[in-house]
Coordinates of C-alpha atoms in Angstrom, one line a residue:
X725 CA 8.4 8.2 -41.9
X726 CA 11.8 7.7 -39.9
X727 CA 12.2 6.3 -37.1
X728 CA 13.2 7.8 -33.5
X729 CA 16.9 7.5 -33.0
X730 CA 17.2 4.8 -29.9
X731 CA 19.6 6.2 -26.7
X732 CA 20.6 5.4 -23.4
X733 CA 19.4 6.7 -20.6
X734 CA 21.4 9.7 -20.7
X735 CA 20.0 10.6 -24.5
X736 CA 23.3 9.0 -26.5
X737 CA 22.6 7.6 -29.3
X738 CA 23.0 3.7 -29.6
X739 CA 24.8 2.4 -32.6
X740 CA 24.3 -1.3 -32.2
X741 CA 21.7 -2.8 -30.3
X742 CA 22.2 -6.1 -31.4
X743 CA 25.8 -6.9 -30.5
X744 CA 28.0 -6.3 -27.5
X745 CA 31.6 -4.8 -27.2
X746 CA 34.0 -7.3 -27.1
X747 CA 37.7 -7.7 -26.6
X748 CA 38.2 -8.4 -30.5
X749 CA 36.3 -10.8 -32.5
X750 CA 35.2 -13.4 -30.2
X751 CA 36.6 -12.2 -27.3
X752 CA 35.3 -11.7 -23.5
X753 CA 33.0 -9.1 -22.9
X754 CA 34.2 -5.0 -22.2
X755 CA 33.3 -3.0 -18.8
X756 CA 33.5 0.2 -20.9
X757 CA 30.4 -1.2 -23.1
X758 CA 27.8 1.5 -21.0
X759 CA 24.4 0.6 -23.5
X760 CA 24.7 -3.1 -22.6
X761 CA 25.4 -2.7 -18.3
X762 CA 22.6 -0.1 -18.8
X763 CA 20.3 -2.8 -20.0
X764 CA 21.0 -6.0 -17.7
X765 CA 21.1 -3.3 -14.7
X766 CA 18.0 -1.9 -15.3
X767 CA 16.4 -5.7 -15.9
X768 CA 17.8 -6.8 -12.6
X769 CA 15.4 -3.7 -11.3
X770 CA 12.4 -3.7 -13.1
X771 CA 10.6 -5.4 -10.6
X772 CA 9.0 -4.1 -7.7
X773 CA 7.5 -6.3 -4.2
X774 CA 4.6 -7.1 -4.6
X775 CA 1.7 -6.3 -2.4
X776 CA 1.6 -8.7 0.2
X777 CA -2.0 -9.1 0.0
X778 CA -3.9 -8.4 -3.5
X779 CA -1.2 -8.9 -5.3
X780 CA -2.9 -9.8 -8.5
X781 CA -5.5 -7.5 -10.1
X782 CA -7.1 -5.9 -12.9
X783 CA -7.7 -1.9 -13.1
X784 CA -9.8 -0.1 -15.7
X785 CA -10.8 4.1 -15.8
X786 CA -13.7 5.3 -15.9
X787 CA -16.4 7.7 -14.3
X788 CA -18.9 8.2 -11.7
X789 CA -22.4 9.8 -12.5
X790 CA -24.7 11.2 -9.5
X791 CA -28.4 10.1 -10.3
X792 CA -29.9 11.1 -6.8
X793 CA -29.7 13.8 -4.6
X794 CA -27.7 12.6 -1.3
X795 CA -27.0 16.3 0.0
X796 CA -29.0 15.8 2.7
X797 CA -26.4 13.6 4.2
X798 CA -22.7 15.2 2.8
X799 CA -21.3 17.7 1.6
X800 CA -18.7 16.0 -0.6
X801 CA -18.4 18.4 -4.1
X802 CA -18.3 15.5 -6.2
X803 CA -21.8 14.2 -4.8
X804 CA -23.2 17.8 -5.0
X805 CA -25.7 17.7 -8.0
X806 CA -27.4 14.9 -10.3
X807 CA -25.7 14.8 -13.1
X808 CA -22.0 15.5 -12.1
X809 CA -19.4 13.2 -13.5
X810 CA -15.7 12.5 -11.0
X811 CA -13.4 10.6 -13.2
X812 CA -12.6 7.6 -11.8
X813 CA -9.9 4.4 -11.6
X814 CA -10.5 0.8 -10.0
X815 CA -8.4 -1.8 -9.3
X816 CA -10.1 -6.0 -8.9
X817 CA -8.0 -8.1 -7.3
X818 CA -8.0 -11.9 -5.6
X819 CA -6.5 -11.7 -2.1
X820 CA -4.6 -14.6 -0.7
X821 CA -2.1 -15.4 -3.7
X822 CA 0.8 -14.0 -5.6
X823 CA 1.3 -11.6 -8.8
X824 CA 1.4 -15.0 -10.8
X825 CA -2.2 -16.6 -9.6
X826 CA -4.5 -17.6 -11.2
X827 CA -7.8 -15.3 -11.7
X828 CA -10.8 -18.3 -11.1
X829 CA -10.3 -19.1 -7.7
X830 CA -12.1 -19.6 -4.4
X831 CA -11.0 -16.8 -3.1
X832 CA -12.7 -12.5 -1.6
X833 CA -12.2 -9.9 -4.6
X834 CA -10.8 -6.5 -3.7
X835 CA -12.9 -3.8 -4.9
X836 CA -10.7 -0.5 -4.7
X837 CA -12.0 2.6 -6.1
X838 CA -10.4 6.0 -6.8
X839 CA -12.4 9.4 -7.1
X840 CA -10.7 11.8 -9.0
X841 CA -12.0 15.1 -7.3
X842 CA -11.8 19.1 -7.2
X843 CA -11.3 18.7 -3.9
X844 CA -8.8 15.7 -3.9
X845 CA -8.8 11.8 -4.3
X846 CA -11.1 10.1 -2.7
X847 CA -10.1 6.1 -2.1
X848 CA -12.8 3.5 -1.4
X849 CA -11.3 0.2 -0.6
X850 CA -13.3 -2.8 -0.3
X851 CA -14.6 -6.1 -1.3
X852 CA -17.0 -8.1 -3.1
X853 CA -18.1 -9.4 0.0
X854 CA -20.3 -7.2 2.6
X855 CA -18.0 -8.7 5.4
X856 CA -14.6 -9.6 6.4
X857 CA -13.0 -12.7 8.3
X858 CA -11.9 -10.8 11.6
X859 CA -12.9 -7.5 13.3
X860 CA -9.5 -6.4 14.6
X861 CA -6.7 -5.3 12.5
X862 CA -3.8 -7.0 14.9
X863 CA -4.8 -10.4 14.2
X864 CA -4.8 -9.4 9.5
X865 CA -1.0 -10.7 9.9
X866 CA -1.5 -14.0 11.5
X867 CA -4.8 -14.6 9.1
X868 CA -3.0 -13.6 6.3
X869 CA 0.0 -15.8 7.8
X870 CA -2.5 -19.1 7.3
X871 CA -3.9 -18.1 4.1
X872 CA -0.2 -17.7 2.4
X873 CA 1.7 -20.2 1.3
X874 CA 3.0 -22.7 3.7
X875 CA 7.3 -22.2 4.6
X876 CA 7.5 -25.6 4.7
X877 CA 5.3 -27.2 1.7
X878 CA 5.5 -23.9 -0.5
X879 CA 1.8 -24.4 -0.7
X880 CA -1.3 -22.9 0.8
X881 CA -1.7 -25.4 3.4
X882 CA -5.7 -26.7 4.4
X883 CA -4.4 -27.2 8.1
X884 CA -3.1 -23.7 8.7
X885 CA -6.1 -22.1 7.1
X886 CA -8.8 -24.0 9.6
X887 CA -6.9 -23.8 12.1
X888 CA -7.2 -20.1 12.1
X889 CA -10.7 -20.2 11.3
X890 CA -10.7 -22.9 14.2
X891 CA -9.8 -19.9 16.7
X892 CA -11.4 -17.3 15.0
X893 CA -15.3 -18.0 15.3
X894 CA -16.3 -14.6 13.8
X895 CA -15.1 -15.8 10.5
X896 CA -18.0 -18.1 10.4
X897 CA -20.2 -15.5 8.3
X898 CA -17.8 -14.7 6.2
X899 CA -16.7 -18.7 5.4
X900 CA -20.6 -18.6 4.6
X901 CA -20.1 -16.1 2.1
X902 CA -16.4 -17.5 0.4
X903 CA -17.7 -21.6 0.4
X904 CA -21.2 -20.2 -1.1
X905 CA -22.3 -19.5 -4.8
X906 CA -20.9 -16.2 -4.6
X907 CA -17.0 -17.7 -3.8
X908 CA -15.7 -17.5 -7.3
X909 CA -17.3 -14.6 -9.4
X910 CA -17.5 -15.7 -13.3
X911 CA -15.9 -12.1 -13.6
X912 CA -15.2 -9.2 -12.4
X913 CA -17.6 -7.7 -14.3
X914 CA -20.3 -9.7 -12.9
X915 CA -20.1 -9.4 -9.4
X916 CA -20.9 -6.6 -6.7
X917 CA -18.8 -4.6 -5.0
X918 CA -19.0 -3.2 -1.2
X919 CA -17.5 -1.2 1.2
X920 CA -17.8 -3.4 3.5
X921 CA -16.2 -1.1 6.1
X922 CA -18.3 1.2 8.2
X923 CA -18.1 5.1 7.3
X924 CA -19.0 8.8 8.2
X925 CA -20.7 11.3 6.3
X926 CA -21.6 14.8 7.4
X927 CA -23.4 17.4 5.6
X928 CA -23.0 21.3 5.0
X929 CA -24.9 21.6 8.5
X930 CA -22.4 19.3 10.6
X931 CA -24.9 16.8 11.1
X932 CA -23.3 13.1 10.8
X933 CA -24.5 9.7 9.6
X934 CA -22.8 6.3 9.5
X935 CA -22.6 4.8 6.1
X936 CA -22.2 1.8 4.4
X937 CA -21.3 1.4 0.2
X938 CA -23.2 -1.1 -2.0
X939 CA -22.1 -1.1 -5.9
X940 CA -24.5 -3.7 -7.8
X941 CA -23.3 -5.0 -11.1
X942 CA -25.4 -4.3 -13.9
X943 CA -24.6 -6.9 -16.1
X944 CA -26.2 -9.4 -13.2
X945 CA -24.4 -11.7 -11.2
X946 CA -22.8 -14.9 -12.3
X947 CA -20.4 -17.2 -10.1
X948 CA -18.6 -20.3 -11.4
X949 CA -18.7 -23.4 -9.7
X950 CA -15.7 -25.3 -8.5
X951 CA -15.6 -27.9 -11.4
X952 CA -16.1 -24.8 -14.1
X953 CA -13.4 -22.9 -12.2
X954 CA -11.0 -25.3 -12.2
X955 CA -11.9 -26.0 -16.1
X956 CA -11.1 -22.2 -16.7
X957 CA -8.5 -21.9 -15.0
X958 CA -6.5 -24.6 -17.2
X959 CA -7.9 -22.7 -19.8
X960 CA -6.5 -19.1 -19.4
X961 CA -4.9 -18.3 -15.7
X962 CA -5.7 -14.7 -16.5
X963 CA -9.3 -15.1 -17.5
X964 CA -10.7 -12.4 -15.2
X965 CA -8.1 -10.2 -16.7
X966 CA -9.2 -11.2 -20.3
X967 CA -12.7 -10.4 -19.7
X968 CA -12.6 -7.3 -18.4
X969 CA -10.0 -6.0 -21.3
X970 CA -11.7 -7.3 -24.1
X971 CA -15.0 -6.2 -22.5
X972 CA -14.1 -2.7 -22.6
X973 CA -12.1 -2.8 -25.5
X974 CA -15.4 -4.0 -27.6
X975 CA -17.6 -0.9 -25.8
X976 CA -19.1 -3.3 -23.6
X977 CA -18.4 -1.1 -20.9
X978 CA -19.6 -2.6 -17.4
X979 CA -21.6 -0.6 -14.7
X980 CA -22.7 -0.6 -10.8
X981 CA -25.1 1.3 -9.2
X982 CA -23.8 2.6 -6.4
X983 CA -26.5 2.2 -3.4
X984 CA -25.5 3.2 0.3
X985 CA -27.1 2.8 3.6
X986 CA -27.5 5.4 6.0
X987 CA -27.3 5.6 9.4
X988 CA -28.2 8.6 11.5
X989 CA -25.4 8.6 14.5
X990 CA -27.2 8.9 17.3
X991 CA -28.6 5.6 16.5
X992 CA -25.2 3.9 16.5
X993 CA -25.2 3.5 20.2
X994 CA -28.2 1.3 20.8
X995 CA -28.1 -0.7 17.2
X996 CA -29.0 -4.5 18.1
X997 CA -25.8 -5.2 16.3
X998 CA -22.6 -3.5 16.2
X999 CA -22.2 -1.2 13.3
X1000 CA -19.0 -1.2 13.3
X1001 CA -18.1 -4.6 13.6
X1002 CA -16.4 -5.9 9.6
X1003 CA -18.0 -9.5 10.5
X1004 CA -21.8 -7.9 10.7
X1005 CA -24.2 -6.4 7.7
X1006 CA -27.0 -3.7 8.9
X1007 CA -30.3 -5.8 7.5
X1008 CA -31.9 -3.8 4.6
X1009 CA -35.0 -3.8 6.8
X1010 CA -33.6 -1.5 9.2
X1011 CA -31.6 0.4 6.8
X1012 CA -32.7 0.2 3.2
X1013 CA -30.3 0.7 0.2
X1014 CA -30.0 4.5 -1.2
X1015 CA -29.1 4.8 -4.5
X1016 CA -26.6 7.5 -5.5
X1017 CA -25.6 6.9 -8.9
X1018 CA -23.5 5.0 -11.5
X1019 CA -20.0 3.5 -12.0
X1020 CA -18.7 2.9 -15.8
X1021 CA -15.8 1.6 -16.6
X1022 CA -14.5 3.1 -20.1
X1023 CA -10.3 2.7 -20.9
X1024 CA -8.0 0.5 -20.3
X1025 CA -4.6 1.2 -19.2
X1026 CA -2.0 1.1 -21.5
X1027 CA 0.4 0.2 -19.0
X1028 CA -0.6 -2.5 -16.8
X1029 CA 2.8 -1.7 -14.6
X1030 CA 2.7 2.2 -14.8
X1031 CA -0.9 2.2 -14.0
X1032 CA -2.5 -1.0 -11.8
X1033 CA 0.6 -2.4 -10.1
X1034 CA 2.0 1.2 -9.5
X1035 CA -1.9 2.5 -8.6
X1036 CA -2.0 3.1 -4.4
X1037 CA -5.3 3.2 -3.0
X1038 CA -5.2 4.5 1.1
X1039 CA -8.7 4.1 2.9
X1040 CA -7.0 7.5 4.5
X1041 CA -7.7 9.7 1.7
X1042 CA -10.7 11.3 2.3
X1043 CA -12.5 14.6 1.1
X1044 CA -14.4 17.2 3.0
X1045 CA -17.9 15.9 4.1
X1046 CA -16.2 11.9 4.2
X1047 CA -14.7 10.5 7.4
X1048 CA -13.9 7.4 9.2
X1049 CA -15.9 5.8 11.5
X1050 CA -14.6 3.4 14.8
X1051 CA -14.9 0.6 12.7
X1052 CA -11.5 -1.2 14.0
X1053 CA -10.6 -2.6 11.0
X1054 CA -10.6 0.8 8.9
X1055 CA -9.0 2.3 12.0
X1056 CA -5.5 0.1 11.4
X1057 CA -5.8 0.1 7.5
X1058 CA -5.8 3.9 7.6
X1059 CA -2.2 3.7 8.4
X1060 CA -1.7 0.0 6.9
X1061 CA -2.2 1.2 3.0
X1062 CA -0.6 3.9 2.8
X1063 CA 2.2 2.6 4.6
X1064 CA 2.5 -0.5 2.4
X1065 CA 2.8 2.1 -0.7
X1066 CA 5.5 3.8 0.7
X1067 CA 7.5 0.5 1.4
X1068 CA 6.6 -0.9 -2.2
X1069 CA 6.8 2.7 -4.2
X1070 CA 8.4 5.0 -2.5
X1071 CA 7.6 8.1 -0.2
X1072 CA 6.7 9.6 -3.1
X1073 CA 4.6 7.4 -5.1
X1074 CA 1.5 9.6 -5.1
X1075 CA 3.6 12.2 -7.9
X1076 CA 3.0 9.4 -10.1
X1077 CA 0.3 9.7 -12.6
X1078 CA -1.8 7.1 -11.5
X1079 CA -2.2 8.1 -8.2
X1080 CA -1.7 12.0 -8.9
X1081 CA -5.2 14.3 -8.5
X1082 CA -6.3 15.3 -11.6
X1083 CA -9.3 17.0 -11.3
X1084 CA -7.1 19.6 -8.9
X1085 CA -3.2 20.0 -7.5
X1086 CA -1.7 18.7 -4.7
X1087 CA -0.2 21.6 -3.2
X1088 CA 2.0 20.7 0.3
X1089 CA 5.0 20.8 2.3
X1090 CA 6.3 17.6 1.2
X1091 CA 9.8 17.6 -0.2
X1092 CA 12.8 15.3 -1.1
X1093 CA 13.2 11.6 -0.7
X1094 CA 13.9 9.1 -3.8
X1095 CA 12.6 9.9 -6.9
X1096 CA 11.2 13.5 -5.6
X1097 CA 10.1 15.2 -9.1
X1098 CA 8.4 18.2 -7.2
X1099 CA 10.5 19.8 -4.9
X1100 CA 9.7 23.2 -5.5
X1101 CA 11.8 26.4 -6.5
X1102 CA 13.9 29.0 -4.2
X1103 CA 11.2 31.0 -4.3
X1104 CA 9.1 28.2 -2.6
X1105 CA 9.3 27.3 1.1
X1106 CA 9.5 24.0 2.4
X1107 CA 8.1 25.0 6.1
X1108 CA 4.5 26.5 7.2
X1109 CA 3.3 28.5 8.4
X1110 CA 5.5 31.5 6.6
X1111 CA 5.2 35.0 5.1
X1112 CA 5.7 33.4 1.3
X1113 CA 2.6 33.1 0.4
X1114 CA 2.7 29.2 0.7
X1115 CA -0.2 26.8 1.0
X1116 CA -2.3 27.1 4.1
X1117 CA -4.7 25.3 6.6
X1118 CA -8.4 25.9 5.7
X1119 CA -9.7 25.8 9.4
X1120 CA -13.0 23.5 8.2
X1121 CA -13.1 19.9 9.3
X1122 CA -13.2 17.2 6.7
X1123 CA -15.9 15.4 8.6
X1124 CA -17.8 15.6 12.1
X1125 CA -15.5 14.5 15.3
X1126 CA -16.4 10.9 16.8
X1127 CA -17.3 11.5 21.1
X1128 CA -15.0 9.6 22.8
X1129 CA -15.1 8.2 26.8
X1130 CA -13.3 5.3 29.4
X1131 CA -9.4 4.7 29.6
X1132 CA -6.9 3.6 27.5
X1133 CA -6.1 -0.1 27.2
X1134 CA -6.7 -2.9 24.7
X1135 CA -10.6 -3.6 25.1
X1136 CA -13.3 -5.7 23.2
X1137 CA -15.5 -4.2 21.3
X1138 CA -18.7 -3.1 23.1
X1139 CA -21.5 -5.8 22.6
X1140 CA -24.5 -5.0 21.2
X1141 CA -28.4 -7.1 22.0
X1142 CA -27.6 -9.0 19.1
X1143 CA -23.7 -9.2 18.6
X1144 CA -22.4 -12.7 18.8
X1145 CA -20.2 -15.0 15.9
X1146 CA -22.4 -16.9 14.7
X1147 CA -26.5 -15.1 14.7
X1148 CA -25.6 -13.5 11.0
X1149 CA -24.0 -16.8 10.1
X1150 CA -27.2 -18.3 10.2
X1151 CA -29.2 -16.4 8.7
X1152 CA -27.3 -16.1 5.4
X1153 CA -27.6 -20.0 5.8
X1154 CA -31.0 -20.0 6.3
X1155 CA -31.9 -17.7 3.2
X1156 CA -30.5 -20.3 0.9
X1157 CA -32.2 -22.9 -1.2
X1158 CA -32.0 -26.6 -0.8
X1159 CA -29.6 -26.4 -3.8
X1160 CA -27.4 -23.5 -2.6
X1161 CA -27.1 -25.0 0.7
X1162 CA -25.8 -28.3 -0.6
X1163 CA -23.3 -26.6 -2.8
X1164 CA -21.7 -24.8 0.0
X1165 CA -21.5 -27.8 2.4
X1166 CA -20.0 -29.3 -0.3
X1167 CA -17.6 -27.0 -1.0
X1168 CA -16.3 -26.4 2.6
X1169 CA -16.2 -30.3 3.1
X1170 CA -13.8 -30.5 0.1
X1171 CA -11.2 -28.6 1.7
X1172 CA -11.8 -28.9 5.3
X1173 CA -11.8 -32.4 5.2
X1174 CA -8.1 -32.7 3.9
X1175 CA -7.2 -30.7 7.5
X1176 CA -5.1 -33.5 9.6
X1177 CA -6.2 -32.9 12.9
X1178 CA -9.0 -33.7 14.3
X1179 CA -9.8 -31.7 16.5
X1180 CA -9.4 -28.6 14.4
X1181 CA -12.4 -30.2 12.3
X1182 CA -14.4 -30.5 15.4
X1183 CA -14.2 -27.1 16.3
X1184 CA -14.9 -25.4 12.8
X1185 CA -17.7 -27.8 12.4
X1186 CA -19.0 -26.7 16.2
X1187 CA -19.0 -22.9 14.4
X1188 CA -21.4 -24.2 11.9
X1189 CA -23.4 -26.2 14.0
X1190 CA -24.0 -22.7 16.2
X1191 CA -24.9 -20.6 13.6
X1192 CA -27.9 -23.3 12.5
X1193 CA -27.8 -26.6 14.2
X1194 CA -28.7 -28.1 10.1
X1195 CA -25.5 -26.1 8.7
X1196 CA -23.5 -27.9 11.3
X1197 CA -24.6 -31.4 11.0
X1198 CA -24.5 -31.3 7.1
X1199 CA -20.9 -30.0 6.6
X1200 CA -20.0 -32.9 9.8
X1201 CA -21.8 -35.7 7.6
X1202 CA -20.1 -34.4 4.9
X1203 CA -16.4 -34.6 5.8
X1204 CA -17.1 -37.3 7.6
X1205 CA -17.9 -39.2 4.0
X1206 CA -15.0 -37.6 2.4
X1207 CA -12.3 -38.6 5.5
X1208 CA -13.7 -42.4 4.9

């Protein structure tokens, strides 16, 4: 069998690949050689910035299967009927470092998940953590800012990330949750995934419920500790990435059951805590898990570029019966994600494959910009409305509207019985064992204790100490020993 002939860009053949043009045997290099400034000018580009946060991650296809009947609560066509399979791609991801970090670190997952469906893509982004640091979207650049590396020191820096913790006191649950057993997942295949925000899902009658995403592995839960972390990650930096390649490449494909609580609206108002607050969980007592089916993961890309760094996932695309909610954090990422795609990829980065729907066509008034590879034909108007036949609005809402009342202004979040930093804290605290408990003490003391100011210390440690007077003492007895 012969071989393809090799070209340029342009489709001209290429007659030597191994050797440049040159000025006569040994001589300087020639301008006119096109297949060679092809080649280093297209190198010099092949690189594209890299998300600023969740910069290195995994991705895997795959499909979702509904097992139980959630009609009752939306009308979504890919949750219709038990049974029905939406193709599916997911992206895993550490948060705070760059494309070159390491997989086994101490450190929230990102858990983004696109839907494939008739009616378009559906993204869910979200964690492997139930709850986020802050409950406002314009303080995500300064905390971001402290969990980066440091300007100075090149380095993520202990100081700057307590001292933001030191003024934010609602990250206290969430600390719980990173410093805990579940800080450094053994894989990404063995660890759950959440929503974490707070969404809206209305049925075929217009009635609307708050919701909230659970996906529980099936292959159990295993964490590493911080000595078989840092073992693994001398090992193979990309062991996360390893795992979940090989897993899938074997058969072994992984699984979640997708669980959700519901909430009916009405009883948002009077909840004891905020339901829309990213630093809270709804107990399963008041709202128990629903299951609605399975996730498998069954290919691999086979382009790690074309398919998980060029893959965008927008909390903003939603499909009729799905909405947002007045969560404040999903609020400014509804803009945020999309936004960051369109820096990173272009206005037009959801032509690409990856990102394209598949399971029906995009059909709009968007046109030109760079890299534009559906613009349309004469015949095809780029305004609406028109008398052309072209695509129009359906009239039916994607989900039920949200009542709004007060004045404009920058405002707190409305306080619920219950709502205050620290109550949730302490009771993810307080359902540990002896043995859990002294893990994560001992993991929180290990970095907060390298912070050089005092008085930063004092106040993280006062955040403990308030969400259970034990918690507080045991991580202050704790540095304290370590700073000797």
């Amino acid at each position: 069998m012969s071989k393809r002939v090799l070209t340029t860009e342009s489709g001209a053949p290429v007659a030597d690949n191994q050797n440049s043009a040159t000025a006569g045997v040994g001589g300087p290099l020639l301008l006119q050689d096109q297949h060679l400034l092809e080649k280093l000018a297209r190198f010099n580009r092949e690189r594209i910035p890299e998300r600023v946060v969740h910069a290195r991650g995994s991705g895997a296809y795959g499909y979702f299967e509904v097992t139980d009947d959630v009609t009752g609560f939306t009308k979504a066509a890919f949750l219709s009927e038990v049974g029905k399979r939406t193709e599916t791609f997911i992206r895993f991801s550490t948060v705070a470092d760059s494309l070159g970090g390491a997989d086994a670190v101490r450190d929230p997952r990102g858990f983004a998940l696109k839907f494939y469906t008739e009616e378009g893509n559906y993204d869910l982004v979200g964690n492997n953590t139930p709850v986020f640091f802050i409950k406002d979207p314009i303080k995500f650049p300064d905390f971001i800012h402290s969990q980066k590396r440091d300007p100075f020191t090149g380095k993520q820096e202990p100081d700057n990330v307590w001292d933001f913790w030191a003024h934010s006191p609602e990250s206290t649950h969430q600390i719980t949750w990173l410093f805990g057993d579940r800080g450094i997942p053994a894989s990404y295949r063995h660890m759950h995934g959440f929503g974490s925000h707070t969404y809206q899902w209305t049925n075929e009658a217009g009635e609307a419920f708050f919701v909230k995403y659970h996906f529980k592995t099936n292959q159990g839960v295993r964490s590493l500790s911080a000595e078989q972390a840092a073992e693994l990650v001398g090992k193979d930096a990309n062991s996360h990435q390893t795992d979940l390649l090989q897993a899938i490449e074997r058969g072994v494909n992984p699984s979640w059951t997708l669980y959700v609580q519901v909430m009916p609206a009405a009883e948002a108002v009077d909840y004891r805590f905020n339901p829309f607050d990213l630093t809270k969980v709804w107990p399963h007592a008041d709202y128990p898990l629903q299951r609605v089916g399975r996730l498998v993961l069954d290919r691999n890309p086979d382009n790690v570029f074309a398919e998980v760094e060029q893959a965008a996932f927008s909390p903003n695309n939603f499909v009729p019966g799905i909405g947002p909610s007045p969560d404040k954090m999903l609020q400014g990422r509804l803009f945020a994600y999309a936004d960051a795609h369109r820096y990173r990829l272009g206005v037009n980065h959801t032509l690409l494959p990856v990102n394209a729907p598949r399971a029906t066509t995009a059909q709009n008034y968007g046109r030109d910009g760079l890299m534009a590879t559906r613009n349309g034909s004469r015949h095809d108007k780029n305004y609406e409305p028109n008398s052309y036949q072209g695509p129009a609005q359906t009239d039916a809402a994607l989900s039920a509207p949200l009542a709004i009342h007060g004045w404009t202004g920058t405002h707190e979040a409305p306080a619920h019985v219950k709502d205050d930093d620290f109550f949730q804290a302490g009771e993810l605290y307080r359902l540990m064992s002896e043995d859990e408990k002294a893990r994560l003490v001992a993991n929180i003391a290990g970095s907060l204790s390298q912070v050089s100011r005092e008085d930063v210390v004092e106040k993280n440690v006062a955040h403990f100490a308030a969400a259970d007077p034990e918690y507080g003492r045991r991580v202050a007895e704790a540095v304290a020993a370590l700073r000797d």
